[in-house]
Coordinates of C-alpha atoms in Angstrom, one line a residue:
X1 CA -77.3 -2.7 -120.0
X2 CA -81.7 -2.0 -120.0
X3 CA -82.0 -5.1 -117.7
X4 CA -78.8 -4.9 -115.3
X5 CA -79.0 -3.7 -111.7
X6 CA -78.8 -0.6 -109.8
X7 CA -75.3 -1.6 -108.0
X8 CA -74.4 -2.7 -111.9
X9 CA -75.3 1.1 -113.5
X10 CA -73.6 2.7 -110.7
X11 CA -70.5 1.1 -111.1
X12 CA -70.3 1.4 -114.8
X13 CA -71.1 5.1 -113.9
X14 CA -68.5 5.2 -111.5
X15 CA -65.6 4.2 -115.0
X16 CA -65.8 7.6 -116.2
X17 CA -65.1 8.9 -112.9
X18 CA -60.7 10.6 -113.1
X19 CA -58.7 9.5 -110.8
X20 CA -56.6 12.4 -109.0
X21 CA -53.7 12.3 -111.4
X22 CA -50.7 15.0 -110.7
X23 CA -50.7 15.4 -114.3
X24 CA -53.9 16.9 -114.8
X25 CA -53.9 20.6 -115.3
X26 CA -56.4 23.2 -114.7
X27 CA -59.3 23.2 -116.7
X28 CA -59.2 19.4 -117.6
X29 CA -61.8 18.0 -115.6
X30 CA -64.7 19.7 -116.6
X31 CA -65.3 23.8 -117.9
X32 CA -68.7 24.3 -117.5
X33 CA -71.3 27.1 -118.0
X34 CA -74.3 27.4 -116.7
X35 CA -76.3 29.8 -118.8
X36 CA -79.6 31.4 -117.2
X37 CA -80.1 33.7 -114.6
X38 CA -82.2 36.9 -115.4
X39 CA -83.8 39.8 -112.9
X40 CA -86.2 37.8 -111.6
X41 CA -84.3 35.0 -111.0
X42 CA -80.6 34.6 -109.0
X43 CA -80.8 31.0 -107.3
X44 CA -81.0 28.7 -110.3
X45 CA -78.2 29.0 -112.0
X46 CA -76.4 29.8 -108.8
X47 CA -77.6 26.1 -107.8
X48 CA -76.2 24.3 -110.7
X49 CA -73.0 25.5 -111.2
X50 CA -72.9 25.3 -107.4
X51 CA -73.7 21.4 -107.2
X52 CA -71.6 21.2 -110.1
X53 CA -68.3 22.8 -109.0
X54 CA -69.0 20.4 -106.0
X55 CA -68.6 17.5 -108.3
X56 CA -65.5 17.6 -109.0
X57 CA -65.6 19.7 -112.0
X58 CA -62.6 22.7 -112.4
X59 CA -64.2 25.7 -113.3
X60 CA -67.3 26.8 -113.1
X61 CA -69.2 30.1 -115.5
X62 CA -72.6 31.8 -115.0
X63 CA -73.5 33.1 -117.8
X64 CA -76.2 35.7 -116.7
X65 CA -78.0 39.1 -117.3
X66 CA -76.2 41.9 -115.5
X67 CA -78.8 42.9 -112.3
X68 CA -79.3 38.7 -112.2
X69 CA -74.6 38.5 -112.4
X70 CA -74.2 41.7 -109.4
X71 CA -76.2 39.1 -107.1
X72 CA -75.1 36.1 -108.0
X73 CA -71.0 37.4 -107.5
X74 CA -71.9 37.8 -103.4
X75 CA -73.3 34.0 -103.1
X76 CA -70.1 32.3 -104.0
X77 CA -67.0 33.7 -105.1
X78 CA -65.7 30.1 -106.7
X79 CA -68.7 30.9 -109.4
X80 CA -67.3 32.8 -112.7
X81 CA -69.9 35.2 -114.0
X82 CA -70.3 36.6 -117.0
X83 CA -72.5 39.9 -117.5
X84 CA -73.2 39.4 -120.9
X85 CA -77.3 38.3 -121.6
X86 CA -79.6 40.7 -121.7
X87 CA -83.1 41.3 -121.5
X88 CA -85.0 42.7 -124.2
X89 CA -85.7 45.6 -122.0
X90 CA -82.3 46.1 -120.5
X91 CA -80.5 45.9 -124.6
X92 CA -79.0 49.0 -124.4
X93 CA -79.4 51.5 -127.8
X94 CA -75.4 49.9 -129.1
X95 CA -76.8 46.7 -128.1
X96 CA -78.5 43.7 -129.9
X97 CA -79.2 40.2 -129.5
X98 CA -76.6 40.0 -132.4
X99 CA -74.2 41.3 -130.0
X100 CA -74.8 39.4 -127.1
X101 CA -75.9 36.5 -128.4
X102 CA -72.2 36.7 -129.8
X103 CA -70.3 37.0 -126.1
X104 CA -71.8 34.1 -125.5
X105 CA -70.8 32.5 -129.1
X106 CA -67.0 32.9 -128.6
X107 CA -66.8 31.5 -125.4
X108 CA -67.9 28.2 -126.4
X109 CA -64.2 26.8 -127.6
X110 CA -63.3 27.7 -124.1
X111 CA -65.6 25.1 -122.6
X112 CA -66.8 21.2 -122.8
X113 CA -70.6 21.1 -121.5
X114 CA -73.6 23.7 -121.2
X115 CA -76.6 24.3 -118.7
X116 CA -79.2 25.7 -120.4
X117 CA -82.3 27.2 -118.8
X118 CA -81.8 27.7 -114.7
X119 CA -83.2 31.2 -114.1
X120 CA -83.3 31.6 -117.8
X121 CA -86.5 33.4 -117.7
X122 CA -89.1 33.7 -121.0
X123 CA -88.1 36.7 -122.5
X124 CA -87.6 37.2 -126.0
X125 CA -83.7 38.6 -126.3
X126 CA -82.9 35.8 -123.6
X127 CA -84.6 32.7 -125.6
X128 CA -83.1 33.7 -128.9
X129 CA -79.5 34.2 -127.5
X130 CA -79.9 30.3 -126.1
X131 CA -81.2 29.0 -129.5
X132 CA -78.4 30.7 -131.7
X133 CA -76.3 29.2 -129.0
X134 CA -77.9 25.9 -129.5
X135 CA -77.2 26.5 -133.3
X136 CA -73.5 26.9 -132.5
X137 CA -72.8 24.6 -129.9
X138 CA -74.2 21.4 -131.5
X139 CA -72.2 22.9 -134.6
X140 CA -68.8 21.8 -132.5
X141 CA -70.2 18.7 -130.7
X142 CA -70.6 20.2 -127.2
X143 CA -73.1 18.4 -125.5
X144 CA -75.7 20.6 -123.3
X145 CA -78.7 19.7 -120.7
X146 CA -82.1 22.1 -121.0
X147 CA -84.0 22.5 -118.1
X148 CA -86.6 24.9 -116.8
X149 CA -87.5 27.9 -119.1
X150 CA -84.6 26.7 -122.1
X151 CA -86.8 23.7 -122.2
X152 CA -89.2 26.2 -123.8
X153 CA -87.2 26.5 -126.8
X154 CA -87.1 22.1 -127.2
X155 CA -90.9 22.9 -126.8
X156 CA -91.5 26.1 -129.2
X157 CA -88.6 24.9 -131.8
X158 CA -87.9 21.0 -132.2
X159 CA -85.4 21.2 -134.1
X160 CA -83.0 23.3 -132.4
X161 CA -82.2 20.0 -130.2
X162 CA -83.6 17.2 -132.4
X163 CA -81.5 14.5 -133.2
X164 CA -78.3 15.8 -131.0
X165 CA -77.1 12.8 -128.9
X166 CA -75.7 15.4 -126.4
X167 CA -78.7 16.7 -125.3
X168 CA -80.3 15.8 -122.6
X169 CA -83.8 17.1 -121.5
X170 CA -84.6 17.3 -118.0
X171 CA -88.6 17.8 -117.4
X172 CA -90.8 17.6 -114.0
X173 CA -94.3 16.5 -114.8
X174 CA -95.7 20.1 -116.0
X175 CA -92.7 20.6 -118.8
X176 CA -92.8 17.1 -119.7
X177 CA -96.7 17.7 -120.9
X178 CA -96.1 20.3 -123.1
X179 CA -92.9 19.0 -124.8
X180 CA -95.5 15.6 -125.1
X181 CA -97.8 18.4 -126.5
X182 CA -95.7 19.7 -128.7
X183 CA -94.2 16.6 -130.6
X184 CA -97.5 14.8 -130.4
X185 CA -97.1 11.8 -127.4
X186 CA -100.5 11.5 -125.6
X187 CA -99.5 11.3 -121.7
X188 CA -103.3 10.0 -121.2
X189 CA -103.3 6.5 -123.6
X190 CA -100.7 4.0 -123.0
X191 CA -97.7 2.4 -121.3
X192 CA -97.3 5.7 -118.9
X193 CA -94.0 3.8 -118.6
X194 CA -93.0 4.0 -121.8
X195 CA -93.4 8.0 -122.2
X196 CA -90.4 9.0 -121.8
X197 CA -89.5 6.4 -124.6
X198 CA -91.7 7.0 -127.4
X199 CA -90.9 11.1 -126.1
X200 CA -87.2 10.7 -127.2
X201 CA -88.3 8.4 -130.2
X202 CA -90.6 11.7 -131.2
X203 CA -86.7 14.2 -130.6
X204 CA -84.9 11.2 -132.5
X205 CA -82.6 9.8 -129.9
X206 CA -82.3 13.1 -127.4
X207 CA -81.2 11.6 -123.4
X208 CA -84.8 12.1 -122.1
X209 CA -84.4 12.5 -117.5
X210 CA -88.9 12.4 -116.9
X211 CA -88.9 13.1 -113.2
X212 CA -91.3 12.3 -111.1
X213 CA -91.4 9.7 -108.2
X214 CA -89.0 7.4 -109.7
X215 CA -87.1 8.6 -113.1
X216 CA -87.6 7.4 -116.4
X217 CA -84.4 8.5 -118.7
X218 CA -84.7 7.1 -122.4
X219 CA -82.6 7.8 -125.8
X220 CA -85.7 6.0 -127.7
X221 CA -83.2 3.0 -127.8
X222 CA -83.6 1.6 -124.2
X223 CA -85.0 2.9 -120.4
X224 CA -83.4 3.5 -117.7
X225 CA -85.2 3.7 -114.3
X226 CA -84.2 5.0 -111.5
X227 CA -86.6 4.2 -108.0
X228 CA -84.1 5.1 -105.4
X229 CA -85.3 6.9 -102.2
X230 CA -85.2 10.7 -102.2
X231 CA -86.7 13.4 -100.0
X232 CA -90.7 14.1 -99.8
X233 CA -90.1 18.1 -99.9
X234 CA -91.3 19.1 -103.1
X235 CA -89.6 23.0 -102.9
X236 CA -88.4 24.9 -106.7
X237 CA -84.9 24.2 -107.6
X238 CA -84.0 21.1 -106.7
X239 CA -83.9 20.2 -110.1
X240 CA -80.6 22.3 -110.8
X241 CA -78.8 20.5 -108.8
X242 CA -79.3 17.7 -111.2
X243 CA -78.7 19.7 -113.9
X244 CA -74.9 20.7 -112.3
X245 CA -74.9 17.4 -111.6
X246 CA -75.2 16.1 -115.3
X247 CA -73.2 18.7 -116.7
X248 CA -70.4 18.0 -114.9
X249 CA -70.5 14.3 -115.2
X250 CA -70.8 15.2 -119.0
X251 CA -67.4 17.0 -118.2
X252 CA -65.8 13.5 -116.5
X253 CA -67.7 11.4 -119.5
X254 CA -65.9 13.8 -122.4
X255 CA -62.5 13.5 -120.1
X256 CA -63.0 9.5 -120.4
X257 CA -63.8 9.4 -124.4
X258 CA -61.0 11.6 -125.2
X259 CA -58.3 9.1 -123.1
X260 CA -57.5 11.8 -120.6
X261 CA -56.3 8.3 -118.6
X262 CA -56.0 5.0 -118.5
X263 CA -59.2 3.4 -118.4
X264 CA -58.9 0.2 -120.0
X265 CA -62.7 0.0 -121.3
X266 CA -64.0 1.6 -124.0
X267 CA -68.0 2.0 -123.3
X268 CA -69.8 3.8 -126.5
X269 CA -70.6 7.3 -126.5
X270 CA -74.6 6.2 -126.2
X271 CA -73.6 4.1 -123.5
X272 CA -71.8 6.5 -121.8
X273 CA -74.4 9.4 -122.5
X274 CA -76.8 7.5 -120.3
X275 CA -74.3 6.3 -117.5
X276 CA -74.5 10.1 -117.0
X277 CA -78.0 10.5 -117.3
X278 CA -78.3 7.9 -114.6
X279 CA -75.4 8.9 -112.4
X280 CA -77.1 12.5 -112.7
X281 CA -80.6 11.3 -111.0
X282 CA -78.4 9.2 -108.6
X283 CA -76.6 11.2 -106.9
X284 CA -79.1 14.1 -106.6
X285 CA -81.3 11.7 -105.1
X286 CA -79.5 11.1 -102.4
X287 CA -79.1 14.7 -102.3
X288 CA -82.6 15.1 -101.5
X289 CA -83.0 12.0 -99.0
X290 CA -80.0 13.4 -97.5
X291 CA -81.1 16.9 -96.9
X292 CA -84.8 15.9 -96.4
X293 CA -84.1 13.8 -93.4
X294 CA -82.0 16.2 -91.6
X295 CA -84.5 19.3 -92.7
X296 CA -88.1 17.6 -93.0
X297 CA -90.4 20.3 -94.2
X298 CA -88.1 23.3 -93.9
X299 CA -85.6 21.5 -96.4
X300 CA -84.9 24.0 -99.4
X301 CA -82.9 23.9 -103.0
X302 CA -79.7 25.0 -101.2
X303 CA -79.8 22.6 -98.8
X304 CA -78.6 19.7 -101.2
X305 CA -75.9 22.0 -102.2
X306 CA -73.9 20.7 -99.5
X307 CA -74.9 17.4 -99.8
X308 CA -73.5 17.0 -103.0
X309 CA -69.9 15.4 -102.8
X310 CA -71.4 13.1 -99.5
X311 CA -74.1 11.7 -102.0
X312 CA -71.5 11.2 -104.8
X313 CA -69.0 9.2 -102.7
X314 CA -72.6 7.3 -101.2
X315 CA -73.7 6.2 -104.3
X316 CA -71.0 6.3 -107.0
X317 CA -67.5 6.9 -105.0
X318 CA -64.3 7.2 -106.5
X319 CA -62.1 5.3 -109.0
X320 CA -60.1 3.8 -105.7
X321 CA -63.5 3.0 -104.2
X322 CA -66.1 0.1 -104.3
X323 CA -69.8 1.4 -103.8
X324 CA -72.1 -1.4 -102.6

């Protein structure tokens, strides 16, 4: 697949998209949770969860700090908000990292996919809670995406994700540098186009999306490059559209492998993970292109949200459609 054209790759991504069938019931096409949202950062988890919902997941949850939860609930009634996370300073006398972590862990059996990191912050209790959730998610085979401050866990405690093929890391240039330094990858030497592959190999084959002018996507064995046009405005928060899009596509991928509908194909989990990563990258870049064309330098992260469905229709398309 590494030598396949963009059109060929996206045509395979389309095969992961469930048709809209009367036999499906609520929750089968993706139960997603975004874990993050601290007192200082309420936008990021919302943008991620909203993108996930706009791409079509059935149920989109946000698990966050109580102070963030009150705010996020005002953004949209479509999201389910759970105020289970705790920053260290906000732990009550009868609360601990143990009790906070357990509330989140108790939700895992109801979920298909996690996004960990948007708006999380670097508070010790928040980080440790996510570390414990990752350990439990791995035991259950739950796919997860790490972004933003969630990537600190992969930097400081690489064993949490190392060798887990159901994990996607989505670093920007600064975050990639931190991950590379932690794993002994010299970003100043060698072939720049091989860095993503090298980092994935160091992490035991997790999927890495190295965001940049081009997105490099690698599982350590094969690397895809997405050079689709995007917007030129670099406002913060656009990566949250990527994580939410990835989450829904991971939910669709699970439905595909569970045989939820007759799709007549038999792609491996390794291949479909790469397809999810490329598809999420493609949708996000198209959202950015559309929003920038409309708004120019005034573009903000939230402007991508309303373009998610249109971008999906154009770059991937419904199962009954053929994309150019």
